[in-house]
Amino acid sequence: VFFLACSAAMSPLGWPDFTLARSARVAGRDAGGSPVSAQVEAVPLGNVRLSNTSRLWEAQRINTAYLVKLDPERLIYQFRTIAGLPTQGAVPYGGWESPEYVEGLINGHFTGHFLSALAFTVAGTDGPEAAALREVSSHLVADLARCQAAIATTSPHLAGFLSAYPIEHIERMEAHNATQVWAPYYTLHKIMAGLLDTHRLLGNVEAFAVLKGLANFVHGRVSRLIAAKGPAWWTQCLEVEFGGMNEVAYSLYALTSDPAHLELAHFFYKGVFMDPLARGQDSLSNNHANTHLPEVVGVARGWEVEKNATLHEIVTNFYAILSQNYSYATGGSNVNEHWQFGAQLGDAIATRVNLSTGIAGNSNGFHTEETCTVYNQLKVVRHLFEWAPSVPLADAYERMLLNGIVGVQNTDEIGSLSYMTPLGTAVARTEFDWWGFGSQNA
């Protein structure tokens, strides 16, 4: 574990003092938002094609087939409903996207995943399917723009808002009322990330305009809440999962140079988790892994944009603690979605087995290495590798990719991924687990 001193004073809102010379900030923002301190950079996705004899190509083929199957009219259904627009006779999808799922707590998050998946697939493949999926992406973005405009027309005070759940979800969260609220900003992050990926990889300027409108709405709303209730009140709101809102805000700021977008990233700094990491202390224990991993990814993006040394220390300390105390040989981490049993991972994978029958009962060993967390761990390692490439980081990335991403794909059913990678004794994916949507990980 690294034990490094925090190099920045803390502001009243709990995030590090981000005051930097303007020249240093501007130097960190090129047109593509590339890391200012990168030692290596990824080859642009549009310049990479997979060999059709590889397992990775097969995974890409299956994923592409899944995207082709999805109906954008069904994905836009609830956005149109919230905006007061006709739903064109579409039928919404079920599961977490169903309006009936506890009254649509995170409706719209999958649409954001879908936009990102479309962008990566179109950029990374060729042929008629890629061309068709580009049209799907453009159509979906245009529909989202119409929904955003309709909301602004009927409710000017909500100008910029775009979601498949009603504004009351955010209002209840802001009031610290947990009734009918799950993770409204988690969902908005998925939508914003999808729009950003669509602009960045496909050059869709309409997606960029919708994204900026939504970011400005969120910035204005949080600013007013802090002004009315105080910083401590907003800090409590950050106890609700918010995905990588800081990451998308930093990346947007890298493109716009708008100070509001930088402040938006600062709003989503969770000091209670990050500050101990800046001091080299373990704040992972018993925390929900995929709540905090995207936040760490956002801190990494913040280092690249602002070059605040504290942010760099947080990320490097986090990964040192994660890899040394909570990671399995497969590269993944966590049990029952949480980081537990630090440096005692035998307990994390413990499985109750009937010695007479050899059959394992429902226990920890069935519920290890949530797939969503592997996806976000890969993003952390990618940032670290760009800053200081090394063989151990490359090996870690390979283990996570092959075991926790490629390895969870059900090749017999298009669009089916395993929720967990069970690591206990006498376990199987088909027990005490479930298979889910193919774009769900984020």
mmCIF file with all atom_site columns, C-alpha atoms in Angstrom, residues 81-157:
data_model
loop_
_atom_site.group_PDB
_atom_site.id
_atom_site.type_symbol
_atom_site.label_atom_id
_atom_site.label_alt_id
_atom_site.label_comp_id
_atom_site.label_asym_id
_atom_site.label_entity_id
_atom_site.label_seq_id
_atom_site.pdbx_PDB_ins_code
_atom_site.Cartn_x
_atom_site.Cartn_y
_atom_site.Cartn_z
_atom_site.occupancy
_atom_site.B_iso_or_equiv
_atom_site.pdbx_formal_charge
_atom_site.auth_seq_id
_atom_site.auth_comp_id
_atom_site.auth_asym_id
_atom_site.auth_atom_id
_atom_site.pdbx_PDB_model_num
ATOM 1  C CA . THR A 1 81  ? -43.847 9.555  -21.853 1.00 0.00 ? 81  THR A CA 1
ATOM 2  C CA . ILE A 1 82  ? -41.995 11.878 -19.450 1.00 0.00 ? 82  ILE A CA 1
ATOM 3  C CA . ALA A 1 83  ? -41.748 14.542 -22.160 1.00 0.00 ? 83  ALA A CA 1
ATOM 4  C CA . GLY A 1 84  ? -45.458 14.296 -22.946 1.00 0.00 ? 84  GLY A CA 1
ATOM 5  C CA . LEU A 1 85  ? -44.867 13.094 -26.505 1.00 0.00 ? 85  LEU A CA 1
ATOM 6  C CA . PRO A 1 86  ? -46.707 10.294 -28.354 1.00 0.00 ? 86  PRO A CA 1
ATOM 7  C CA . THR A 1 87  ? -45.123 6.876  -27.844 1.00 0.00 ? 87  THR A CA 1
ATOM 8  C CA . GLN A 1 88  ? -45.756 5.788  -31.454 1.00 0.00 ? 88  GLN A CA 1
ATOM 9  C CA . GLY A 1 89  ? -47.474 2.586  -30.395 1.00 0.00 ? 89  GLY A CA 1
ATOM 10 C CA . ALA A 1 90  ? -44.285 1.146  -28.914 1.00 0.00 ? 90  ALA A CA 1
ATOM 11 C CA . VAL A 1 91  ? -44.258 -1.254 -25.982 1.00 0.00 ? 91  VAL A CA 1
ATOM 12 C CA . PRO A 1 92  ? -41.605 -0.577 -23.310 1.00 0.00 ? 92  PRO A CA 1
ATOM 13 C CA . TYR A 1 93  ? -39.022 -3.169 -22.386 1.00 0.00 ? 93  TYR A CA 1
ATOM 14 C CA . GLY A 1 94  ? -39.355 -5.008 -19.092 1.00 0.00 ? 94  GLY A CA 1
ATOM 15 C CA . GLY A 1 95  ? -36.971 -5.450 -16.187 1.00 0.00 ? 95  GLY A CA 1
ATOM 16 C CA . TRP A 1 96  ? -35.322 -2.323 -14.876 1.00 0.00 ? 96  TRP A CA 1
ATOM 17 C CA . GLU A 1 97  ? -36.568 -0.411 -17.924 1.00 0.00 ? 97  GLU A CA 1
ATOM 18 C CA . SER A 1 98  ? -40.196 -1.207 -17.202 1.00 0.00 ? 98  SER A CA 1
ATOM 19 C CA . PRO A 1 99  ? -42.336 1.751  -16.062 1.00 0.00 ? 99  PRO A CA 1
ATOM 20 C CA . GLU A 1 100 ? -43.873 -0.708 -13.600 1.00 0.00 ? 100 GLU A CA 1
ATOM 21 C CA . TYR A 1 101 ? -40.557 -1.627 -11.996 1.00 0.00 ? 101 TYR A CA 1
ATOM 22 C CA . VAL A 1 102 ? -41.125 0.092  -8.660  1.00 0.00 ? 102 VAL A CA 1
ATOM 23 C CA . GLU A 1 103 ? -42.480 3.008  -10.690 1.00 0.00 ? 103 GLU A CA 1
ATOM 24 C CA . GLY A 1 104 ? -39.469 3.279  -12.953 1.00 0.00 ? 104 GLY A CA 1
ATOM 25 C CA . LEU A 1 105 ? -36.709 3.953  -10.454 1.00 0.00 ? 105 LEU A CA 1
ATOM 26 C CA . ILE A 1 106 ? -33.874 3.811  -12.982 1.00 0.00 ? 106 ILE A CA 1
ATOM 27 C CA . ASN A 1 107 ? -35.734 3.947  -16.276 1.00 0.00 ? 107 ASN A CA 1
ATOM 28 C CA . GLY A 1 108 ? -33.486 5.188  -19.072 1.00 0.00 ? 108 GLY A CA 1
ATOM 29 C CA . HIS A 1 109 ? -30.157 3.926  -17.799 1.00 0.00 ? 109 HIS A CA 1
ATOM 30 C CA . PHE A 1 110 ? -30.095 1.080  -20.305 1.00 0.00 ? 110 PHE A CA 1
ATOM 31 C CA . THR A 1 111 ? -30.749 3.520  -23.140 1.00 0.00 ? 111 THR A CA 1
ATOM 32 C CA . GLY A 1 112 ? -27.564 5.293  -22.110 1.00 0.00 ? 112 GLY A CA 1
ATOM 33 C CA . HIS A 1 113 ? -25.672 1.984  -22.148 1.00 0.00 ? 113 HIS A CA 1
ATOM 34 C CA . PHE A 1 114 ? -27.166 1.290  -25.570 1.00 0.00 ? 114 PHE A CA 1
ATOM 35 C CA . LEU A 1 115 ? -25.905 4.590  -26.971 1.00 0.00 ? 115 LEU A CA 1
ATOM 36 C CA . SER A 1 116 ? -22.382 3.840  -25.742 1.00 0.00 ? 116 SER A CA 1
ATOM 37 C CA . ALA A 1 117 ? -22.514 0.302  -27.129 1.00 0.00 ? 117 ALA A CA 1
ATOM 38 C CA . LEU A 1 118 ? -23.665 1.615  -30.495 1.00 0.00 ? 118 LEU A CA 1
ATOM 39 C CA . ALA A 1 119 ? -20.849 4.154  -30.602 1.00 0.00 ? 119 ALA A CA 1
ATOM 40 C CA . PHE A 1 120 ? -18.148 1.615  -29.794 1.00 0.00 ? 120 PHE A CA 1
ATOM 41 C CA . THR A 1 121 ? -19.546 -0.969 -32.195 1.00 0.00 ? 121 THR A CA 1
ATOM 42 C CA . VAL A 1 122 ? -19.933 1.426  -35.116 1.00 0.00 ? 122 VAL A CA 1
ATOM 43 C CA . ALA A 1 123 ? -16.432 2.820  -34.549 1.00 0.00 ? 123 ALA A CA 1
ATOM 44 C CA . GLY A 1 124 ? -14.869 -0.624 -34.225 1.00 0.00 ? 124 GLY A CA 1
ATOM 45 C CA . THR A 1 125 ? -16.570 -2.585 -37.027 1.00 0.00 ? 125 THR A CA 1
ATOM 46 C CA . ASP A 1 126 ? -17.377 -2.348 -40.731 1.00 0.00 ? 126 ASP A CA 1
ATOM 47 C CA . GLY A 1 127 ? -20.107 -3.476 -43.067 1.00 0.00 ? 127 GLY A CA 1
ATOM 48 C CA . PRO A 1 128 ? -23.875 -3.122 -43.353 1.00 0.00 ? 128 PRO A CA 1
ATOM 49 C CA . GLU A 1 129 ? -24.558 -3.809 -39.680 1.00 0.00 ? 129 GLU A CA 1
ATOM 50 C CA . ALA A 1 130 ? -22.271 -0.938 -38.609 1.00 0.00 ? 130 ALA A CA 1
ATOM 51 C CA . ALA A 1 131 ? -23.983 1.382  -41.097 1.00 0.00 ? 131 ALA A CA 1
ATOM 52 C CA . ALA A 1 132 ? -27.415 0.347  -39.851 1.00 0.00 ? 132 ALA A CA 1
ATOM 53 C CA . LEU A 1 133 ? -26.424 0.813  -36.205 1.00 0.00 ? 133 LEU A CA 1
ATOM 54 C CA . ARG A 1 134 ? -25.108 4.293  -36.992 1.00 0.00 ? 134 ARG A CA 1
ATOM 55 C CA . GLU A 1 135 ? -28.579 5.156  -38.300 1.00 0.00 ? 135 GLU A CA 1
ATOM 56 C CA . VAL A 1 136 ? -30.134 3.725  -35.147 1.00 0.00 ? 136 VAL A CA 1
ATOM 57 C CA . SER A 1 137 ? -27.837 5.892  -33.052 1.00 0.00 ? 137 SER A CA 1
ATOM 58 C CA . SER A 1 138 ? -28.665 9.051  -35.013 1.00 0.00 ? 138 SER A CA 1
ATOM 59 C CA . HIS A 1 139 ? -32.380 8.318  -34.795 1.00 0.00 ? 139 HIS A CA 1
ATOM 60 C CA . LEU A 1 140 ? -32.215 7.744  -31.051 1.00 0.00 ? 140 LEU A CA 1
ATOM 61 C CA . VAL A 1 141 ? -30.243 10.933 -30.413 1.00 0.00 ? 141 VAL A CA 1
ATOM 62 C CA . ALA A 1 142 ? -32.698 12.949 -32.499 1.00 0.00 ? 142 ALA A CA 1
ATOM 63 C CA . ASP A 1 143 ? -35.572 11.516 -30.470 1.00 0.00 ? 143 ASP A CA 1
ATOM 64 C CA . LEU A 1 144 ? -33.827 12.359 -27.198 1.00 0.00 ? 144 LEU A CA 1
ATOM 65 C CA . ALA A 1 145 ? -33.287 15.914 -28.449 1.00 0.00 ? 145 ALA A CA 1
ATOM 66 C CA . ARG A 1 146 ? -37.001 16.213 -29.192 1.00 0.00 ? 146 ARG A CA 1
ATOM 67 C CA . CYS A 1 147 ? -37.834 14.957 -25.699 1.00 0.00 ? 147 CYS A CA 1
ATOM 68 C CA . GLN A 1 148 ? -35.441 17.463 -24.125 1.00 0.00 ? 148 GLN A CA 1
ATOM 69 C CA . ALA A 1 149 ? -36.944 20.300 -26.173 1.00 0.00 ? 149 ALA A CA 1
ATOM 70 C CA . ALA A 1 150 ? -40.493 19.270 -25.287 1.00 0.00 ? 150 ALA A CA 1
ATOM 71 C CA . ILE A 1 151 ? -39.721 19.329 -21.564 1.00 0.00 ? 151 ILE A CA 1
ATOM 72 C CA . ALA A 1 152 ? -38.163 22.776 -21.891 1.00 0.00 ? 152 ALA A CA 1
ATOM 73 C CA . THR A 1 153 ? -41.247 24.051 -23.719 1.00 0.00 ? 153 THR A CA 1
ATOM 74 C CA . THR A 1 154 ? -43.800 22.773 -21.230 1.00 0.00 ? 154 THR A CA 1
ATOM 75 C CA . SER A 1 155 ? -41.652 23.344 -18.117 1.00 0.00 ? 155 SER A CA 1
ATOM 76 C CA . PRO A 1 156 ? -39.127 26.151 -18.750 1.00 0.00 ? 156 PRO A CA 1
ATOM 77 C CA . HIS A 1 157 ? -37.680 25.771 -15.247 1.00 0.00 ? 157 HIS A CA 1
#
